[in-house]
mmCIF file of C-alpha atoms in Angstrom:
data_model
loop_
_atom_site.group_PDB
_atom_site.id
_atom_site.type_symbol
_atom_site.label_atom_id
_atom_site.label_comp_id
_atom_site.label_asym_id
_atom_site.label_seq_id
_atom_site.Cartn_x
_atom_site.Cartn_y
_atom_site.Cartn_z
ATOM 1 C CA UNK A 984 -64.832 -26.599 -240.525
ATOM 2 C CA UNK A 985 -63.771 -23.052 -239.506
ATOM 3 C CA UNK A 986 -59.964 -22.518 -238.135
ATOM 4 C CA UNK A 987 -58.714 -20.303 -235.009
ATOM 5 C CA UNK A 988 -59.894 -17.020 -235.583
ATOM 6 C CA UNK A 989 -58.115 -13.980 -234.225
ATOM 7 C CA UNK A 990 -59.151 -10.427 -234.408
ATOM 8 C CA UNK A 991 -57.753 -7.828 -235.226
ATOM 9 C CA UNK A 992 -55.182 -8.786 -237.632
ATOM 10 C CA UNK A 993 -53.065 -5.800 -237.335
ATOM 11 C CA UNK A 994 -53.010 -3.037 -234.408
ATOM 12 C CA UNK A 995 -50.919 0.054 -233.709
ATOM 13 C CA UNK A 996 -51.103 1.594 -230.199
ATOM 14 C CA UNK A 997 -49.369 4.251 -228.318
ATOM 15 C CA UNK A 998 -46.940 3.252 -225.239
ATOM 16 C CA UNK A 999 -48.965 3.394 -222.069
ATOM 17 C CA UNK A 1000 -52.084 2.339 -223.890
ATOM 18 C CA UNK A 1001 -53.693 -0.928 -223.208
ATOM 19 C CA UNK A 1002 -55.079 -3.808 -225.785
ATOM 20 C CA UNK A 1003 -57.357 -6.584 -225.838
ATOM 21 C CA UNK A 1004 -56.958 -9.229 -228.659
ATOM 22 C CA UNK A 1005 -59.610 -11.588 -229.267
ATOM 23 C CA UNK A 1006 -59.501 -15.278 -230.309
ATOM 24 C CA UNK A 1007 -62.104 -17.809 -231.324
ATOM 25 C CA UNK A 1008 -61.214 -21.520 -231.087
ATOM 26 C CA UNK A 1009 -62.286 -24.352 -233.274
ATOM 27 C CA UNK A 1010 -65.679 -25.360 -232.575
ATOM 28 C CA UNK A 1011 -65.514 -28.204 -229.409
ATOM 29 C CA UNK A 1012 -62.060 -26.955 -228.635
ATOM 30 C CA UNK A 1013 -61.822 -26.206 -225.105
ATOM 31 C CA UNK A 1014 -58.288 -25.342 -224.639
ATOM 32 C CA UNK A 1015 -56.907 -21.871 -225.702
ATOM 33 C CA UNK A 1016 -53.241 -20.984 -225.399
ATOM 34 C CA UNK A 1017 -51.353 -17.676 -226.236
ATOM 35 C CA UNK A 1018 -47.938 -17.009 -227.745
ATOM 36 C CA UNK A 1019 -45.731 -13.992 -228.211
ATOM 37 C CA UNK A 1020 -43.814 -14.156 -231.582
ATOM 38 C CA UNK A 1021 -40.687 -11.520 -231.723
ATOM 39 C CA UNK A 1022 -37.815 -11.657 -233.847
ATOM 40 C CA UNK A 1023 -35.265 -11.306 -230.742
ATOM 41 C CA UNK A 1024 -37.013 -13.862 -228.382
ATOM 42 C CA UNK A 1025 -38.903 -16.232 -230.758
ATOM 43 C CA UNK A 1026 -42.238 -18.133 -229.757
ATOM 44 C CA UNK A 1027 -42.865 -17.692 -226.145
ATOM 45 C CA UNK A 1028 -45.493 -19.197 -224.166
ATOM 46 C CA UNK A 1029 -47.936 -16.881 -222.493
ATOM 47 C CA UNK A 1030 -50.867 -18.875 -220.945
ATOM 48 C CA UNK A 1031 -53.369 -21.453 -221.543
ATOM 49 C CA UNK A 1032 -56.909 -21.430 -220.432
ATOM 50 C CA UNK A 1033 -59.245 -24.237 -220.248
ATOM 51 C CA UNK A 1034 -62.959 -24.094 -219.291
ATOM 52 C CA UNK A 1035 -62.392 -20.565 -218.375
ATOM 53 C CA UNK A 1036 -59.408 -21.478 -215.900
ATOM 54 C CA UNK A 1037 -56.042 -20.546 -216.479
ATOM 55 C CA UNK A 1038 -53.991 -23.785 -216.169
ATOM 56 C CA UNK A 1039 -50.914 -22.803 -216.999
ATOM 57 C CA UNK A 1040 -48.682 -19.347 -217.060
ATOM 58 C CA UNK A 1041 -45.555 -18.327 -218.846
ATOM 59 C CA UNK A 1042 -43.051 -16.142 -217.548
ATOM 60 C CA UNK A 1043 -44.275 -12.466 -218.532
ATOM 61 C CA UNK A 1044 -44.973 -9.607 -216.232
ATOM 62 C CA UNK A 1045 -48.576 -8.948 -214.718
ATOM 63 C CA UNK A 1046 -49.373 -6.498 -217.427
ATOM 64 C CA UNK A 1047 -50.288 -9.232 -219.809
ATOM 65 C CA UNK A 1048 -53.543 -11.135 -218.579
ATOM 66 C CA UNK A 1049 -56.021 -13.313 -220.118
ATOM 67 C CA UNK A 1050 -59.435 -14.579 -219.715
ATOM 68 C CA UNK A 1051 -61.681 -17.402 -221.114
ATOM 69 C CA UNK A 1052 -65.436 -17.255 -221.722
ATOM 70 C CA UNK A 1053 -67.649 -20.115 -221.373
ATOM 71 C CA UNK A 1054 -68.203 -20.405 -225.186
ATOM 72 C CA UNK A 1055 -64.206 -21.101 -225.099
ATOM 73 C CA UNK A 1056 -63.480 -17.516 -226.587
ATOM 74 C CA UNK A 1057 -60.685 -16.060 -225.148
ATOM 75 C CA UNK A 1058 -59.229 -12.724 -224.817
ATOM 76 C CA UNK A 1059 -55.619 -11.512 -223.733
ATOM 77 C CA UNK A 1060 -54.983 -8.093 -222.441
ATOM 78 C CA UNK A 1061 -51.995 -5.984 -222.148
ATOM 79 C CA UNK A 1062 -51.848 -2.825 -220.039
ATOM 80 C CA UNK A 1063 -49.361 -0.132 -220.161
ATOM 81 C CA UNK A 1064 -47.885 -0.962 -223.576
ATOM 82 C CA UNK A 1065 -44.280 -0.864 -224.100
ATOM 83 C CA UNK A 1066 -42.400 -0.838 -227.389
ATOM 84 C CA UNK A 1067 -41.087 -4.270 -226.432
ATOM 85 C CA UNK A 1068 -44.431 -5.407 -226.604
ATOM 86 C CA UNK A 1069 -44.641 -5.140 -230.203
ATOM 87 C CA UNK A 1070 -45.098 -8.469 -231.540
ATOM 88 C CA UNK A 1071 -47.075 -11.111 -233.435
ATOM 89 C CA UNK A 1072 -49.429 -12.560 -230.759
ATOM 90 C CA UNK A 1073 -50.561 -16.201 -231.628
ATOM 91 C CA UNK A 1074 -53.534 -18.166 -230.456
ATOM 92 C CA UNK A 1075 -53.816 -21.857 -230.268
ATOM 93 C CA UNK A 1076 -56.857 -24.128 -229.515
ATOM 94 C CA UNK A 1077 -56.878 -27.815 -228.810
ATOM 95 C CA UNK A 1078 -59.326 -30.244 -227.897
ATOM 96 C CA UNK A 1079 -57.343 -30.890 -225.221
ATOM 97 C CA UNK A 1080 -57.421 -34.919 -224.955
ATOM 98 C CA UNK A 1081 -53.433 -34.688 -224.918
ATOM 99 C CA UNK A 1082 -51.043 -34.502 -227.739
ATOM 100 C CA UNK A 1083 -53.384 -33.970 -230.232
ATOM 101 C CA UNK A 1084 -51.607 -30.874 -231.269
ATOM 102 C CA UNK A 1085 -52.469 -27.170 -231.240
ATOM 103 C CA UNK A 1086 -54.317 -25.325 -234.362
ATOM 104 C CA UNK A 1087 -52.918 -22.046 -234.618
ATOM 105 C CA UNK A 1088 -54.689 -18.808 -235.765
ATOM 106 C CA UNK A 1089 -52.933 -16.155 -238.199
ATOM 107 C CA UNK A 1090 -52.170 -13.927 -235.615
ATOM 108 C CA UNK A 1091 -52.569 -10.290 -234.424
ATOM 109 C CA UNK A 1092 -49.540 -8.075 -235.239
ATOM 110 C CA UNK A 1093 -49.144 -5.528 -232.811
ATOM 111 C CA UNK A 1094 -47.065 -2.376 -232.941
ATOM 112 C CA UNK A 1095 -46.406 -0.135 -230.269
ATOM 113 C CA UNK A 1096 -45.294 3.619 -231.065
ATOM 114 C CA UNK B 331 -37.248 -27.517 -218.122
ATOM 115 C CA UNK B 332 -37.675 -28.358 -221.667
ATOM 116 C CA UNK B 333 -35.331 -26.838 -224.127
ATOM 117 C CA UNK B 334 -35.325 -27.082 -228.069
ATOM 118 C CA UNK B 335 -32.044 -26.458 -230.094
ATOM 119 C CA UNK B 336 -32.370 -26.057 -233.903
ATOM 120 C CA UNK B 337 -28.924 -26.380 -235.335
ATOM 121 C CA UNK B 338 -29.202 -24.326 -238.310
ATOM 122 C CA UNK B 339 -30.760 -20.901 -238.680
ATOM 123 C CA UNK B 340 -31.200 -21.181 -242.231
ATOM 124 C CA UNK B 341 -31.116 -24.188 -244.936
ATOM 125 C CA UNK B 342 -30.695 -23.123 -248.701
ATOM 126 C CA UNK B 343 -31.615 -26.051 -250.814
ATOM 127 C CA UNK B 344 -32.449 -26.387 -254.640
ATOM 128 C CA UNK B 345 -35.718 -27.520 -255.915
ATOM 129 C CA UNK B 346 -36.077 -31.223 -255.907
ATOM 130 C CA UNK B 347 -33.089 -31.952 -253.720
ATOM 131 C CA UNK B 348 -33.904 -33.412 -250.078
ATOM 132 C CA UNK B 349 -33.665 -31.647 -247.180
ATOM 133 C CA UNK B 350 -33.156 -32.203 -243.276
ATOM 134 C CA UNK B 351 -33.836 -29.939 -240.590
ATOM 135 C CA UNK B 352 -32.360 -30.963 -237.514
ATOM 136 C CA UNK B 353 -33.582 -30.555 -233.993
ATOM 137 C CA UNK B 354 -32.474 -31.472 -230.641
ATOM 138 C CA UNK B 355 -34.333 -31.420 -227.187
ATOM 139 C CA UNK B 356 -33.439 -31.583 -223.732
ATOM 140 C CA UNK B 357 -35.707 -33.084 -221.020
ATOM 141 C CA UNK B 358 -35.819 -34.996 -217.962
ATOM 142 C CA UNK B 359 -39.138 -36.686 -218.811
ATOM 143 C CA UNK B 360 -40.993 -38.190 -221.493
ATOM 144 C CA UNK B 361 -41.769 -35.687 -224.048
ATOM 145 C CA UNK B 362 -44.089 -35.221 -227.126
ATOM 146 C CA UNK B 363 -42.587 -33.565 -230.056
ATOM 147 C CA UNK B 364 -43.762 -31.187 -232.985
ATOM 148 C CA UNK B 365 -42.788 -29.599 -236.137
ATOM 149 C CA UNK B 366 -44.440 -26.431 -237.427
ATOM 150 C CA UNK B 367 -44.060 -24.247 -240.475
ATOM 151 C CA UNK B 368 -44.921 -20.600 -240.669
ATOM 152 C CA UNK B 369 -45.212 -19.006 -243.930
ATOM 153 C CA UNK B 370 -44.904 -15.248 -244.118
ATOM 154 C CA UNK B 371 -47.870 -13.162 -242.236
ATOM 155 C CA UNK B 372 -49.422 -16.245 -241.239
ATOM 156 C CA UNK B 373 -49.836 -18.494 -238.240
ATOM 157 C CA UNK B 374 -48.193 -21.830 -237.571
ATOM 158 C CA UNK B 375 -49.486 -24.833 -239.265
ATOM 159 C CA UNK B 376 -48.760 -28.478 -237.811
ATOM 160 C CA UNK B 377 -46.638 -30.527 -239.907
ATOM 161 C CA UNK B 378 -46.491 -33.986 -237.850
ATOM 162 C CA UNK B 379 -46.272 -34.905 -234.276
ATOM 163 C CA UNK B 380 -44.616 -37.792 -232.306
ATOM 164 C CA UNK B 381 -46.492 -38.854 -229.249
ATOM 165 C CA UNK B 382 -45.498 -42.600 -228.925
ATOM 166 C CA UNK B 383 -45.356 -45.848 -230.879
ATOM 167 C CA UNK B 384 -43.455 -45.676 -234.148
ATOM 168 C CA UNK B 385 -40.188 -43.634 -234.174
ATOM 169 C CA UNK B 386 -40.724 -42.446 -237.912
ATOM 170 C CA UNK B 387 -43.506 -40.339 -238.063
ATOM 171 C CA UNK B 388 -45.240 -39.179 -241.499
ATOM 172 C CA UNK B 389 -46.809 -35.685 -241.796
ATOM 173 C CA UNK B 390 -48.402 -33.269 -244.367
ATOM 174 C CA UNK B 391 -46.794 -32.063 -247.607
ATOM 175 C CA UNK B 392 -44.551 -35.173 -247.822
ATOM 176 C CA UNK B 393 -42.297 -34.211 -244.512
ATOM 177 C CA UNK B 394 -41.343 -36.952 -242.072
ATOM 178 C CA UNK B 395 -39.265 -36.887 -239.013
ATOM 179 C CA UNK B 396 -37.473 -39.632 -236.733
ATOM 180 C CA UNK B 397 -37.719 -39.587 -233.038
ATOM 181 C CA UNK B 398 -34.458 -40.865 -231.588
ATOM 182 C CA UNK B 399 -34.602 -41.064 -227.771
ATOM 183 C CA UNK B 400 -30.822 -41.926 -227.217
ATOM 184 C CA UNK B 401 -29.637 -38.933 -229.324
ATOM 185 C CA UNK B 402 -32.593 -36.759 -228.086
ATOM 186 C CA UNK B 403 -33.317 -35.682 -231.578
ATOM 187 C CA UNK B 404 -36.377 -35.082 -234.006
ATOM 188 C CA UNK B 405 -35.040 -34.396 -237.348
ATOM 189 C CA UNK B 406 -37.287 -33.296 -239.989
ATOM 190 C CA UNK B 407 -36.804 -34.815 -243.744
ATOM 191 C CA UNK B 408 -38.051 -34.443 -247.119
ATOM 192 C CA UNK B 409 -36.868 -36.435 -249.994
ATOM 193 C CA UNK B 410 -37.727 -33.883 -252.615
ATOM 194 C CA UNK B 411 -38.675 -30.003 -251.834
ATOM 195 C CA UNK B 412 -40.154 -27.785 -253.731
ATOM 196 C CA UNK B 413 -40.199 -24.013 -254.276
ATOM 197 C CA UNK B 414 -43.697 -23.831 -252.121
ATOM 198 C CA UNK B 415 -41.682 -25.308 -249.363
ATOM 199 C CA UNK B 416 -39.847 -22.193 -248.646
ATOM 200 C CA UNK B 417 -40.993 -21.234 -245.024
ATOM 201 C CA UNK B 418 -39.634 -20.763 -241.293
ATOM 202 C CA UNK B 419 -39.852 -24.375 -239.627
ATOM 203 C CA UNK B 420 -40.182 -24.751 -235.901
ATOM 204 C CA UNK B 421 -39.546 -27.868 -233.855
ATOM 205 C CA UNK B 422 -41.282 -27.928 -230.516
ATOM 206 C CA UNK B 423 -41.637 -29.922 -227.350
ATOM 207 C CA UNK B 424 -44.429 -30.288 -224.855
ATOM 208 C CA UNK B 425 -43.314 -29.943 -221.468
ATOM 209 C CA UNK B 426 -46.428 -31.933 -220.099
ATOM 210 C CA UNK B 427 -46.865 -35.336 -221.655
ATOM 211 C CA UNK B 428 -50.804 -36.216 -221.438
ATOM 212 C CA UNK B 429 -51.941 -32.697 -221.875
ATOM 213 C CA UNK B 430 -49.557 -31.472 -224.520
ATOM 214 C CA UNK B 431 -49.957 -28.085 -222.967
ATOM 215 C CA UNK B 432 -47.268 -25.432 -223.185
ATOM 216 C CA UNK B 433 -45.119 -25.975 -226.212
ATOM 217 C CA UNK B 434 -41.639 -24.826 -226.230
ATOM 218 C CA UNK B 435 -40.401 -23.950 -229.378
ATOM 219 C CA UNK B 436 -36.984 -23.926 -231.166
ATOM 220 C CA UNK B 437 -35.473 -20.605 -232.644
ATOM 221 C CA UNK B 438 -36.671 -21.941 -236.077
ATOM 222 C CA UNK B 439 -34.998 -22.912 -239.304
ATOM 223 C CA UNK B 440 -35.646 -20.553 -242.546
ATOM 224 C CA UNK B 441 -35.936 -23.055 -245.557
ATOM 225 C CA UNK B 442 -34.938 -21.276 -248.875
ATOM 226 C CA UNK B 443 -35.892 -23.625 -251.760
ATOM 227 C CA UNK B 444 -34.462 -22.207 -255.353
ATOM 228 C CA UNK B 445 -34.457 -23.225 -258.956
#
C-alpha cells in the first residue's frame, strides 16, 4: 500500500516568487492536511481539506492557500515568498472516520533565498 | 484552544535502559492524543493513539503510553530502548474529537540513545 507522496522533496526559491507543493494521499483517504515545521515555531497546522472543501484553517497569512482535487490529491501554494517561509512542509492524509490518526508524507523542504 | 507541553527537549539514555518522555496537555473538552516519531529527513510516523477506553495504549516498536485524565498527561514509555530509537518524538492532541482534525503538537523531545 503506497504511502503519502509529496513532491518535490526539495525546493529552492527566491524571495518574492511563488511555489506550489503537491501531495498524493493514501488511496481511499479523503482528508488531507498540511503542516509547516520550522526550528523556531515547531509544527503548525496550515489547513485541512476534505472532498475538495477546506474544513479547517490555521493562523497563516493569505499568501498560503491550498486546494484539493476530486481524486483527493492536494496542492498548497505560497505566493510572494519570504525568507521565513523556509520550512519543511508536511502533508498528512486520513480516512477521516474520526481518530484513526494521520499518515504523514516525508515532506517538502522549501528553502527561500 | 488546545495546547501540549513536552517538558523535556532532550532525553539522553543508554541502550537497553528504560525511558519515559513526558507530555501534558490542556483542554476544556475531551481529546484524542497521539505520539509521533520523526527520524532525520523524514515525515512523522504514528507510534500510538488514545481515543477512548483503556488508558494504557500500546503502540509500535515496543512503546506504550498511559492517559491520565486527572493529571492531563500522556507520557510515553519504553522498557528497553535501542540505538535505532534515536529520533524526535512529538506528542499531539486533536482539538476536534470525532473528526481528529487539526493536530496541535508539542515542541518535541529529542531521544538520544547511546551505547
